[in-house]
mmCIF file of C-alpha atoms in Angstrom:
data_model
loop_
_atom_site.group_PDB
_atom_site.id
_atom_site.type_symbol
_atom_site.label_atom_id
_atom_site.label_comp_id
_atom_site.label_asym_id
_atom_site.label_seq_id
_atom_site.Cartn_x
_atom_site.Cartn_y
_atom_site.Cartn_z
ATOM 1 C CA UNK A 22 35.429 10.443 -21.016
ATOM 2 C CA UNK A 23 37.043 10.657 -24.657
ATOM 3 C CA UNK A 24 40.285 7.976 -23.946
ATOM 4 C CA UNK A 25 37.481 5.543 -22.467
ATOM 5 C CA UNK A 26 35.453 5.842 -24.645
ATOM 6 C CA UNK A 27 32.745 3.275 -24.743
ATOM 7 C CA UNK A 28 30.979 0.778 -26.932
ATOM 8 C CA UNK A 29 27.640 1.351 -26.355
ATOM 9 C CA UNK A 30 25.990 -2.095 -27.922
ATOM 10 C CA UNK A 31 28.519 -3.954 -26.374
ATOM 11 C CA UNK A 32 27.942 -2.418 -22.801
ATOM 12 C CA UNK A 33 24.195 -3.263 -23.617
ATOM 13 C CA UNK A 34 24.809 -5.976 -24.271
ATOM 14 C CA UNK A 35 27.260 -7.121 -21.427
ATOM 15 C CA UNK A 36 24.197 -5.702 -19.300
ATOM 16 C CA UNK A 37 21.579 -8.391 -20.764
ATOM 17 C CA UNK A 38 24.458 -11.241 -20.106
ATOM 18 C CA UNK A 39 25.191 -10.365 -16.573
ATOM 19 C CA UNK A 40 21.291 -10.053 -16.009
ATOM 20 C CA UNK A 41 20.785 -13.732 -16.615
ATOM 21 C CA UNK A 42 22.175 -15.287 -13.729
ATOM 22 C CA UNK A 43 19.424 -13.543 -11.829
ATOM 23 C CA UNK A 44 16.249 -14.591 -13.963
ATOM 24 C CA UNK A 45 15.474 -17.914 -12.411
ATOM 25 C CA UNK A 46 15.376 -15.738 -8.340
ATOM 26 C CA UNK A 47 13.563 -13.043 -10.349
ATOM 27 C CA UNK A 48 10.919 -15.445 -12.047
ATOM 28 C CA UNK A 49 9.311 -17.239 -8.866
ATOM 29 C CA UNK A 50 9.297 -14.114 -6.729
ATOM 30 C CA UNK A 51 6.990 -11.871 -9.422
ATOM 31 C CA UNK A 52 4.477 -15.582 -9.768
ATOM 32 C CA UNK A 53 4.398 -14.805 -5.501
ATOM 33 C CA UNK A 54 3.851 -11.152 -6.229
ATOM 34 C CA UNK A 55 0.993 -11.791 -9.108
ATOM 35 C CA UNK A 56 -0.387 -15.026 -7.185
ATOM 36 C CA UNK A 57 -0.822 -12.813 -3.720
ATOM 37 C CA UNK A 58 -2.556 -9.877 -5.460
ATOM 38 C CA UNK A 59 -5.345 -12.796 -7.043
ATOM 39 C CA UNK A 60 -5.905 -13.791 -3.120
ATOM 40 C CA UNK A 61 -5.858 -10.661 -1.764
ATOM 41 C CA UNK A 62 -8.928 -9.482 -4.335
ATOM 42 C CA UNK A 63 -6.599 -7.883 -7.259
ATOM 43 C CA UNK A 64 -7.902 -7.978 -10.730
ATOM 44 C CA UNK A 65 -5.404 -8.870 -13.908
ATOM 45 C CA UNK A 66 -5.031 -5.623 -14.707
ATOM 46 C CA UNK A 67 -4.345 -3.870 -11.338
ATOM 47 C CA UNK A 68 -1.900 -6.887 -10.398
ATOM 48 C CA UNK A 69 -0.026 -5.981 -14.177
ATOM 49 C CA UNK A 70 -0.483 -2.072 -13.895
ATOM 50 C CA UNK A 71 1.119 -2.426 -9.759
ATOM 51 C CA UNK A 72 4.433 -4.559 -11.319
ATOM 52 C CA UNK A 73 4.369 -1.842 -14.238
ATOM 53 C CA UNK A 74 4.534 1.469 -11.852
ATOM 54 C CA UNK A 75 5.972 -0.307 -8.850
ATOM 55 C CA UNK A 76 8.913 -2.532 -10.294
ATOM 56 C CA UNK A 77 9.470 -3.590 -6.492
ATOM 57 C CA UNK A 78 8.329 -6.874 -4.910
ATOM 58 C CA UNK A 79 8.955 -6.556 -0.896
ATOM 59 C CA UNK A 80 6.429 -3.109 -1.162
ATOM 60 C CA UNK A 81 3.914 -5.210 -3.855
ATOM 61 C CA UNK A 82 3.703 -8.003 -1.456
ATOM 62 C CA UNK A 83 3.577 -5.546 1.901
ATOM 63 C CA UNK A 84 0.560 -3.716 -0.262
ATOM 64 C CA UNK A 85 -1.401 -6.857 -0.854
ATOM 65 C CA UNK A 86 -0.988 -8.311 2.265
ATOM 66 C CA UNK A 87 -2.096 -4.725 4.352
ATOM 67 C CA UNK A 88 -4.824 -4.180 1.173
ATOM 68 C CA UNK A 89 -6.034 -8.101 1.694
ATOM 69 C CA UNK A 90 -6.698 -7.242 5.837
ATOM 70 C CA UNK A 91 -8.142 -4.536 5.118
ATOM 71 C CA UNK A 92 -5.867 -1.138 6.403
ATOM 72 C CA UNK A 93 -6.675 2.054 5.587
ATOM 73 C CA UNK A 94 -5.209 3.556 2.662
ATOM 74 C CA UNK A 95 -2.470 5.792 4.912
ATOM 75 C CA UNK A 96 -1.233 3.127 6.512
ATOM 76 C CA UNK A 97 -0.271 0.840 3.356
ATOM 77 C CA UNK A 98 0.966 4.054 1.906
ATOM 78 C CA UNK A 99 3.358 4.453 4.810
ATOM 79 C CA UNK A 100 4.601 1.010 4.501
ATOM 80 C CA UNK A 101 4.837 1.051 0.673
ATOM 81 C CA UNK A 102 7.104 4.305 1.470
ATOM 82 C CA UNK A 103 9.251 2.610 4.603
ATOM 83 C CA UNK A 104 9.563 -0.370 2.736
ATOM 84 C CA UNK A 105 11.156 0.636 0.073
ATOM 85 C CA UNK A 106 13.017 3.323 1.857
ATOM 86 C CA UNK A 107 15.993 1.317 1.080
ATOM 87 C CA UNK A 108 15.984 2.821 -2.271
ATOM 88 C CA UNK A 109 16.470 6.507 -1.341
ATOM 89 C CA UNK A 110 19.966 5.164 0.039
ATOM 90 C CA UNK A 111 20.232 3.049 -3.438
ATOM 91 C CA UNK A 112 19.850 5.702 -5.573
ATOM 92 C CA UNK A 113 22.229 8.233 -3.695
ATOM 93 C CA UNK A 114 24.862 5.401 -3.937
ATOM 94 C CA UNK A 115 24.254 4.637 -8.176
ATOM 95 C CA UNK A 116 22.940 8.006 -9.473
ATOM 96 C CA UNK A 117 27.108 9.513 -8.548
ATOM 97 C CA UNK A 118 28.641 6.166 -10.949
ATOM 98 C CA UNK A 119 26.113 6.634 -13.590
ATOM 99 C CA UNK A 120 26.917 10.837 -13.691
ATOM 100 C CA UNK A 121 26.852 12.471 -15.675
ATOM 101 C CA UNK A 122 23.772 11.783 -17.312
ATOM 102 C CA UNK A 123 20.535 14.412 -18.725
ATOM 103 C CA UNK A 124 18.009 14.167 -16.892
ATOM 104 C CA UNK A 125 15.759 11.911 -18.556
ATOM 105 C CA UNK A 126 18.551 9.338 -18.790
ATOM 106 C CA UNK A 127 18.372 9.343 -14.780
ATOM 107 C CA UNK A 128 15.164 9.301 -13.924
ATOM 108 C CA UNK A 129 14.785 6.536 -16.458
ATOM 109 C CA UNK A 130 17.539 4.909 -14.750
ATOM 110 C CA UNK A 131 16.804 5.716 -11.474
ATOM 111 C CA UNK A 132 12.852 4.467 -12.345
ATOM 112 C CA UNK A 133 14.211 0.520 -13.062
ATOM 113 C CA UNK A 134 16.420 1.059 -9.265
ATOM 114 C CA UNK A 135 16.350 -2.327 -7.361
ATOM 115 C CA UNK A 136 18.504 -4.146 -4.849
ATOM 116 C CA UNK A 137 19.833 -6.690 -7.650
ATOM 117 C CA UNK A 138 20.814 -3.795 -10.391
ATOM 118 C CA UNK A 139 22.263 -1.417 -7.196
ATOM 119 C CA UNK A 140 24.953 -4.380 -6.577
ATOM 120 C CA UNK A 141 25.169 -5.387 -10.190
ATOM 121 C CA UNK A 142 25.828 -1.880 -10.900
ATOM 122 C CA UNK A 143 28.378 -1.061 -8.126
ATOM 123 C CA UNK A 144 30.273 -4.133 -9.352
ATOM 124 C CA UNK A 145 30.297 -2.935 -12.548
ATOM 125 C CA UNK A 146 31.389 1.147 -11.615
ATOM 126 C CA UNK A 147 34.720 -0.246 -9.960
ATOM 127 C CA UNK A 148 36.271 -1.106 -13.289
ATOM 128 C CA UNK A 149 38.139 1.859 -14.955
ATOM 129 C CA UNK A 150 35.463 2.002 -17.476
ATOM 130 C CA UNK A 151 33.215 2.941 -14.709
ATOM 131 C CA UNK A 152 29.216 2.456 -14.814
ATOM 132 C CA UNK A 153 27.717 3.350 -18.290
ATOM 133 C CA UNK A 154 23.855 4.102 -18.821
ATOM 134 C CA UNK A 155 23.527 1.033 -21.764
ATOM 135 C CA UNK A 156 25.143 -1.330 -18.920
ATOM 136 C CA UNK A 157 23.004 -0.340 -16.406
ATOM 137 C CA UNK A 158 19.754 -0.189 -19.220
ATOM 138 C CA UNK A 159 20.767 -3.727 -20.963
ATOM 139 C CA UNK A 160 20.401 -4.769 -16.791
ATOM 140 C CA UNK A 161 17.548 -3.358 -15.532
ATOM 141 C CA UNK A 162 15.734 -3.588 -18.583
ATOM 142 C CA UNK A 163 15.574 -7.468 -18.780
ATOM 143 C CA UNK A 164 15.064 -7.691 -15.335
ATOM 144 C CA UNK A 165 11.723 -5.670 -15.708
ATOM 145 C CA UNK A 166 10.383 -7.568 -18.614
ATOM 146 C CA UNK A 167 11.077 -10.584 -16.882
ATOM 147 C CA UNK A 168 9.578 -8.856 -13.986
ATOM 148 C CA UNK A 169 6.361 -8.337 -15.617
ATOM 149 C CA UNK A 170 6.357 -11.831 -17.483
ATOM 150 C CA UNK A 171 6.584 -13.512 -13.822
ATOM 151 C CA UNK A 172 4.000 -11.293 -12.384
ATOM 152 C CA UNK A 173 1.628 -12.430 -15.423
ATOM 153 C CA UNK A 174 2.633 -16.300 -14.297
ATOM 154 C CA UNK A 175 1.443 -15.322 -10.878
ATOM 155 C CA UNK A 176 -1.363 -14.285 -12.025
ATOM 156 C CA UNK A 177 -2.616 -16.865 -14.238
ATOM 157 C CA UNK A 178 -1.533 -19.320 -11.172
ATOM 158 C CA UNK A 179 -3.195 -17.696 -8.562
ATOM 159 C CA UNK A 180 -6.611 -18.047 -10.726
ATOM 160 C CA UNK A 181 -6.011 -21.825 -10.306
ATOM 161 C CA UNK A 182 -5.564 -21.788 -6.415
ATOM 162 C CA UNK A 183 -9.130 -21.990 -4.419
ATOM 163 C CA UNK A 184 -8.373 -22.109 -0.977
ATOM 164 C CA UNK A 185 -4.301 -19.690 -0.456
ATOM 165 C CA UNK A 186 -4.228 -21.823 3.025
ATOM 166 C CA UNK A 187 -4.223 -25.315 1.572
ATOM 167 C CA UNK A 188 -0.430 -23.665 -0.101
ATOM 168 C CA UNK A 189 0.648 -22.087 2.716
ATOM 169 C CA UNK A 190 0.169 -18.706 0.916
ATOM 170 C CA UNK A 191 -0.854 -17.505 4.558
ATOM 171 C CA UNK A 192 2.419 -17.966 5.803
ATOM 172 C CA UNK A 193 3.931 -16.621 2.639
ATOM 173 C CA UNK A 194 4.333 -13.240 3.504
ATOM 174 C CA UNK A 195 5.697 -13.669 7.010
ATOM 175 C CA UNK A 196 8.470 -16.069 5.615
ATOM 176 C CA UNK A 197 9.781 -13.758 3.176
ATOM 177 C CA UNK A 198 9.876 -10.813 5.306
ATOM 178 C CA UNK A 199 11.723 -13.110 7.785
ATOM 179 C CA UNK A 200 14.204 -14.114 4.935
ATOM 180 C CA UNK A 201 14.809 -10.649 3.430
ATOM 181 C CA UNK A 202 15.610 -9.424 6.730
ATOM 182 C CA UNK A 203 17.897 -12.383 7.541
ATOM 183 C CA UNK A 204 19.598 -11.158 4.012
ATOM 184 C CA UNK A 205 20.550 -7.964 6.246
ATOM 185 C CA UNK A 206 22.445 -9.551 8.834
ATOM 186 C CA UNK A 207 25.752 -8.815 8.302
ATOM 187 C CA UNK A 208 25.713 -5.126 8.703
ATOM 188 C CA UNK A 209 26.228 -3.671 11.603
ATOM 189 C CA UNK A 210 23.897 -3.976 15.021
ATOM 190 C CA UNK A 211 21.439 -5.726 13.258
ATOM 191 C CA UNK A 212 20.963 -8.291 15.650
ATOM 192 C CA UNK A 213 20.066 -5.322 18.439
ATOM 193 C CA UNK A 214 17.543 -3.709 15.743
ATOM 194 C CA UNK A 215 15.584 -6.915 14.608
ATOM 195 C CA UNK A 216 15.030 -7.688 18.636
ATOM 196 C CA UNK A 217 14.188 -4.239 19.982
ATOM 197 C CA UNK A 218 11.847 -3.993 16.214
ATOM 198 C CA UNK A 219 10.190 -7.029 16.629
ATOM 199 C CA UNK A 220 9.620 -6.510 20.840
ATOM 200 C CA UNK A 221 8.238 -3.464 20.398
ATOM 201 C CA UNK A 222 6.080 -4.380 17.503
ATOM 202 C CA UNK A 223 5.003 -7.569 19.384
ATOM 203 C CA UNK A 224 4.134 -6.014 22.666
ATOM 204 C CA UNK A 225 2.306 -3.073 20.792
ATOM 205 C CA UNK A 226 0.469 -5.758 18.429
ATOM 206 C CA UNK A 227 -0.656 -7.516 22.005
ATOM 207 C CA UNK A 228 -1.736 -3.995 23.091
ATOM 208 C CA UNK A 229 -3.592 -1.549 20.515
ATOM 209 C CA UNK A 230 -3.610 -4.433 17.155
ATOM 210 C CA UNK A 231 -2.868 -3.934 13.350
ATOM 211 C CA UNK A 232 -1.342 -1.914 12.343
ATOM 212 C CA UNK A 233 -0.006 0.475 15.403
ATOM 213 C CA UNK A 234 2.861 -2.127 15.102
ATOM 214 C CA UNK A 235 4.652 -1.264 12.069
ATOM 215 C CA UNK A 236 4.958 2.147 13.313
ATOM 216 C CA UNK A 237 5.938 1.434 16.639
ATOM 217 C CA UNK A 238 8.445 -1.103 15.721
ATOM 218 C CA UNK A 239 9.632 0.930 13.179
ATOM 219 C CA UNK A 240 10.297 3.485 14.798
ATOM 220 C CA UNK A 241 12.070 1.345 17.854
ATOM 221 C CA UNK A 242 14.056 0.146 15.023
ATOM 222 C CA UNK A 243 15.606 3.440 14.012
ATOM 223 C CA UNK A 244 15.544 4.663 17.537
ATOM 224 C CA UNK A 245 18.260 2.041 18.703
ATOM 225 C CA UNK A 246 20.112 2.536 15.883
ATOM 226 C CA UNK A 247 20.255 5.802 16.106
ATOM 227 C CA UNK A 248 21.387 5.322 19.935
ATOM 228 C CA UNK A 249 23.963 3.187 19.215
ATOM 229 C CA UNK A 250 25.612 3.851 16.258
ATOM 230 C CA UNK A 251 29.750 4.756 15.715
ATOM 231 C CA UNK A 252 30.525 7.928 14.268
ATOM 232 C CA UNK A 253 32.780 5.935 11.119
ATOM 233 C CA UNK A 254 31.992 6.711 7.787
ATOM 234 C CA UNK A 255 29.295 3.695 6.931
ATOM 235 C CA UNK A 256 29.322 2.408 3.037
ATOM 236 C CA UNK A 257 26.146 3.734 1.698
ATOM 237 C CA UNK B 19 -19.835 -1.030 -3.519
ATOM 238 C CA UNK B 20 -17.964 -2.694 -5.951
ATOM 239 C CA UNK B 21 -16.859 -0.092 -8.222
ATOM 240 C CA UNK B 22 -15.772 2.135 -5.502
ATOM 241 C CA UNK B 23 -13.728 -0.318 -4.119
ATOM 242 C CA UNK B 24 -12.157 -1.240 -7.340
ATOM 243 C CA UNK B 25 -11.616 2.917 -7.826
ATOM 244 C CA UNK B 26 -9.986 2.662 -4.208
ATOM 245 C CA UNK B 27 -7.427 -0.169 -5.310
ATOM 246 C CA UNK B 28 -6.645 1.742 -8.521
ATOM 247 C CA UNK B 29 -5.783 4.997 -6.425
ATOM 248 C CA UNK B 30 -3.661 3.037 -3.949
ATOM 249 C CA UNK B 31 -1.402 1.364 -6.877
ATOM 250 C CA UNK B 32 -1.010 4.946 -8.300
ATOM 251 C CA UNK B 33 -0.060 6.421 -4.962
ATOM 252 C CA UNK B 34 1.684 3.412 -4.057
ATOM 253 C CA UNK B 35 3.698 3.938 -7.440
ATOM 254 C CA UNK B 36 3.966 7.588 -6.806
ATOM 255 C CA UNK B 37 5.517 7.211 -3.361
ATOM 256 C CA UNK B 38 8.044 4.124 -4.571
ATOM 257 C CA UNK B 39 9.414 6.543 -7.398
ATOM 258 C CA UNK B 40 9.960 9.663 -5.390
ATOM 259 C CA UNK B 41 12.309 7.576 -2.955
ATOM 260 C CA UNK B 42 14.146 6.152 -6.194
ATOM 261 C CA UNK B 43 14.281 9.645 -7.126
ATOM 262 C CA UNK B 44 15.138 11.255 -3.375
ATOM 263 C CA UNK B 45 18.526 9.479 -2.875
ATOM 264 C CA UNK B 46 20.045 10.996 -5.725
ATOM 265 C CA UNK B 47 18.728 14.560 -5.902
ATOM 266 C CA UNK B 48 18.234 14.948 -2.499
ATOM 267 C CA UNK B 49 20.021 12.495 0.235
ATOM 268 C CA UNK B 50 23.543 12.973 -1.977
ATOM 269 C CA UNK B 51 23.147 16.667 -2.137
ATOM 270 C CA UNK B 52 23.133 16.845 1.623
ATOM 271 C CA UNK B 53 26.639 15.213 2.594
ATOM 272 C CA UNK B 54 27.831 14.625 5.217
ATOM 273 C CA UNK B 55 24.798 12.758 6.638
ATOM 274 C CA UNK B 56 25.266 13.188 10.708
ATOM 275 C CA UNK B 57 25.926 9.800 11.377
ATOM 276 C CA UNK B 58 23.362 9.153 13.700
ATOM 277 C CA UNK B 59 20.610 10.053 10.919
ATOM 278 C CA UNK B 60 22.528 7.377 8.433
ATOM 279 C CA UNK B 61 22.517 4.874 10.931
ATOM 280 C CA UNK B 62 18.923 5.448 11.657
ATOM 281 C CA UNK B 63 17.630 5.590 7.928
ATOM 282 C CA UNK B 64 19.629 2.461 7.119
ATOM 283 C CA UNK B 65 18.064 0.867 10.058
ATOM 284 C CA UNK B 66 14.339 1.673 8.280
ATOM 285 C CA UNK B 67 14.033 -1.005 5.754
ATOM 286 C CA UNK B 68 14.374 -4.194 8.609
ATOM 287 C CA UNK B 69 13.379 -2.474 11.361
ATOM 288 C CA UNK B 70 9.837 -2.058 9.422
ATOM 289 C CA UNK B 71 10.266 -5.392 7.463
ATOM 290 C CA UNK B 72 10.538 -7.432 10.871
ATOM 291 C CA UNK B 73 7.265 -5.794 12.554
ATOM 292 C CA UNK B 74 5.382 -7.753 9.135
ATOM 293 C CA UNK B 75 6.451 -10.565 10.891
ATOM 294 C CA UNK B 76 5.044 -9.844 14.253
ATOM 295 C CA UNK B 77 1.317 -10.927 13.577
ATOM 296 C CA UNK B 78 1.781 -14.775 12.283
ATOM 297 C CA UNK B 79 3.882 -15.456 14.989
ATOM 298 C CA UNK B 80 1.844 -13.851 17.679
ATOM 299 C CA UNK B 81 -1.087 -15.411 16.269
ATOM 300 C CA UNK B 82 0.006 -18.801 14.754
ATOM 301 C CA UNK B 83 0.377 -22.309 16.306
ATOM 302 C CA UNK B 84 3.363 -24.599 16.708
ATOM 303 C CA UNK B 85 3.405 -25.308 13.013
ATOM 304 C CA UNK B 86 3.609 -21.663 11.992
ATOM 305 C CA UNK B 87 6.362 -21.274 14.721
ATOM 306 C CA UNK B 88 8.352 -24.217 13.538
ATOM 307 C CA UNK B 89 8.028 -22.711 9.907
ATOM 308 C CA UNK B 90 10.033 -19.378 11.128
ATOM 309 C CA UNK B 91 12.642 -21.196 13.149
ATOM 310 C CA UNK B 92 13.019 -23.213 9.365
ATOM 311 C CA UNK B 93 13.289 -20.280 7.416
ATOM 312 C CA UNK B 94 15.585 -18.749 9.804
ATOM 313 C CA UNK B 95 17.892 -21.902 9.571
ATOM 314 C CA UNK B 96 17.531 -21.955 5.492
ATOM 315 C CA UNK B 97 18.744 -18.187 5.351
ATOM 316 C CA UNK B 98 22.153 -19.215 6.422
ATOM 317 C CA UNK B 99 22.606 -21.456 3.446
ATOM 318 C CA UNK B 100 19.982 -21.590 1.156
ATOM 319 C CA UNK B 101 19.173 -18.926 -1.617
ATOM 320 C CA UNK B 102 16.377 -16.539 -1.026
ATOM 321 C CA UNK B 103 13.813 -17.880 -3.249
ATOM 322 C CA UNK B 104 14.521 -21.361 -2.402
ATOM 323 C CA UNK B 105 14.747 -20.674 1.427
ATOM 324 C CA UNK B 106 11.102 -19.165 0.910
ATOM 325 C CA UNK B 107 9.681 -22.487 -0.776
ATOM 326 C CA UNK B 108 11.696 -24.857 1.537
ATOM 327 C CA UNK B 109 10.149 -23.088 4.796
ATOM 328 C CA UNK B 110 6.630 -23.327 2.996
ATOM 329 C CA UNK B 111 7.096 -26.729 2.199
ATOM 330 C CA UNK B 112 8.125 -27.586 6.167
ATOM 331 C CA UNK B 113 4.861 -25.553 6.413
ATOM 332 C CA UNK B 114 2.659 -27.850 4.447
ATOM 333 C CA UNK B 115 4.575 -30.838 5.921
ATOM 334 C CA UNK B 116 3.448 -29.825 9.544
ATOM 335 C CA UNK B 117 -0.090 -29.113 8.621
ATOM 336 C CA UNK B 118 -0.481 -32.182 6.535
ATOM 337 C CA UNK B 119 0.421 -34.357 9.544
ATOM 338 C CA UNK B 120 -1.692 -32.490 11.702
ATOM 339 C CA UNK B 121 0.305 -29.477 13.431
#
C-alpha cells in the first residue's frame, strides 16, 4: 500500500463532494420515511431511533406500512430481513475493495452499507488508488446525517397532515415499491420474476389474504430464477 | 394497552435493526467466504429483493379502483425516464389528479 499511499483528509473529503449530488434524492425519500411512520402510529422518537439503527428506507417504509395494518411481529421481521436482503450481496461485493481493514473499521463501514454508497464505492475501487475507508466514511457519513435530518422533516410534516388519503400517502407505498423494482430491470430475467412474483402473490392474496403473499410470491420469485438461470459468472 | 403497544413498536425497531445489520454484516463474513456460489443459489438470492418488493404491490392493485390502477400504469411509464424520487411524486400527483376529478 506504501507507493499509493493515501491522503486521508483529502479522500474524506473527496467522499463528502461526491456525496452531494445525491442529497436532494436522499432528502424527500427520509420526509416519506418520517411522514409514513406519523400515519402509521410512530412516535418522534421511535420514527428517529428506526432511521438511527436502520439507515435503510425500502425496509423503514415496508415496516410501517406491515406495522400500520397491523401484521404480526414475524412477519414484518421477515420482510424487514428479505427486503433488505440486497445488502448481504452489497456487502460481499464492498467489504473485498475496502480490505484490509480491523474490524471495527468494517463493521463501521459495513453499518452505513446502502445501494447509493455500494455504487459510489465500486466507482471509486476501480481507480488504481482503489477504495479507501475515509472515501467510503466522508460518503456514507453525510448521507446518514442527511438521512436523519430528512427523516426529522418527515416527521415534523407528517404532524401537519390529518387525513394520509387526501395526499395520496395510501398509494405511497405501492408506487415506490413499483418504482424501485422498475430500477431493477435491466438485469437479467427480470421481466419473468416480477410476473411469476406478482401472479403468485396476487392469486394467493385472492386466496388466504395479507400477508401469505409476500411469502408466496417471494418465494415464486426465487423459484423461477433459480429454474432458469445460466451457469455464467453473474457481477455480484 | 397503550404502553404495551408502544413496548411492542420499540422491540420491533430493535429487531428490525438487528436483522438489517446482520445482512450488512453476512455478505462480507459469510456470503464471500463461501465462493463459488452454485449459480443457481446466486441467481435465486439476487432474485429476493424484487421478487419480495413486487408482492408489496399486490394489495393496492387488487384492491384499488381505476384511479389507483391508472396511478401504477403512470409510475411504470415515469420509471423509464424520470428519476426515482420524482417518478414517485409525479405518479402521486396523477393520483391526486384522478381523485380530485372524481376517479
Amino acid at each position: 500500500m506504501t507507493q499509493l499511499q493515501v491522503n486521508r483528509g483529502k479522500e474524506f473529503r473527496d467522499g463528502v463532494k461526491d456525496s452531494l449530488a445525491f442529497i436532494l434524492s436522499v432528502l424527500p425519500y427520509g420526509a416519506i420515511v418520517g411522514a409514513l411512520g406519523v400515519s402509521n402510529g410512530g412516535s418522534p422518537f421511535e420514527i428517529m431511533l428506526q432511521s438511527t439503527l436502520f439507515f435503510a428506507g425500502a425496509s423503514q417504509t415496508v415496516m410501517w406500512e406491515l406495522y400500520g395494518l397491523g401484521n404480526p411481529q414475524w412477519v414484518i421481521v421477515l420482510a424487514i430481513f428479505a427486503v433488505n436482503f440486497r445488502m448481504v450481496l452489497y456487502s460481499a461485493a464492498i467489504g473485498r475493495k475496502l480490505e484490509p481493514l480491523s474490524k471495527p473499521k468494517m463493521i463501521s463501514a459495513l453499518y452505513i452499507l446502502q445501494d447509493i454508497s455500494l455504487a459510489t464505492g465500486l466507482k471509486r475501487a476501480e481507480r488504481p488508488a482503489g477504495l479507501s475507508y475515509e472515501y467510503y466514511m466522508g460518503l456514507g457519513l453525510v448521507l446518514y446525517v442527511v438521512w436523519l435530518v430528512a427523516s426529522a422533516i418527515g416527521v415534523i410534516f407528517g404532524q401537519l397532515i390529518e387525513d394520509p388519503k387526501s395526499i395520496g400517502l395510501d398509494m405511497l407505498v405501492p408506487v415506490y415499491f413499483l418504482l424501485l423494482v422498475m430500477g431493477f430491470r435491466g438485469k437479467s430475467n427480470m421481466a419473468l420474476i416480477f410476473m411469476v412474483s406478482a401472479g403468485v402473490a396476487g392469486l394467493v392474496y385472492l386466496w388466504l389474504g395479507s400477508p401469505y403473499h409476500i411469502a408466496a410470491g417471494g418465494l415464486a420469485g426465487m423459484l423461477i430464477a433459480a429454474l432458469v438461470a445460466k451457469p455464467e459468472r453473474m457481477n455480484v | 394497552m397503550f404502553e404495551t403497544l408502544e413496548a411492542s413498536l420499540l422491540l420491533l425497531i430493535v429487531i428490525g435493526a438487528i436483522v438489517t445489520l446482520l445482512n450488512r454484516l453476512a455478505g462480507h463474513y459469510v456470503l464471500a467466504r463461501f465462493e463459488p456460489i452454485p449459480y443457481r443459489v446466486e441467481a435465486a438470492l439476487e432474485a429476493v429483493p424484487v421478487a419480495v418488493m413486487i408482492t408489496l404491490v399486490v394489495p393496492a392493485t387488487m384492491d384499488g379502483g381505476s384511479a389507483e390502477w391508472i396511478c401504477l400504469a403512470a409510475a411504470i411509464l415515469f420509471s423509464l425516464r424520470l428519476p426515482f424520487v420524482v417518478a414517485v411524486f409525479a405518479a402521486l400527483g396523477v393520483l391526486l389528479a384522478l381523485r380530485y376529478f372524481g376517479l
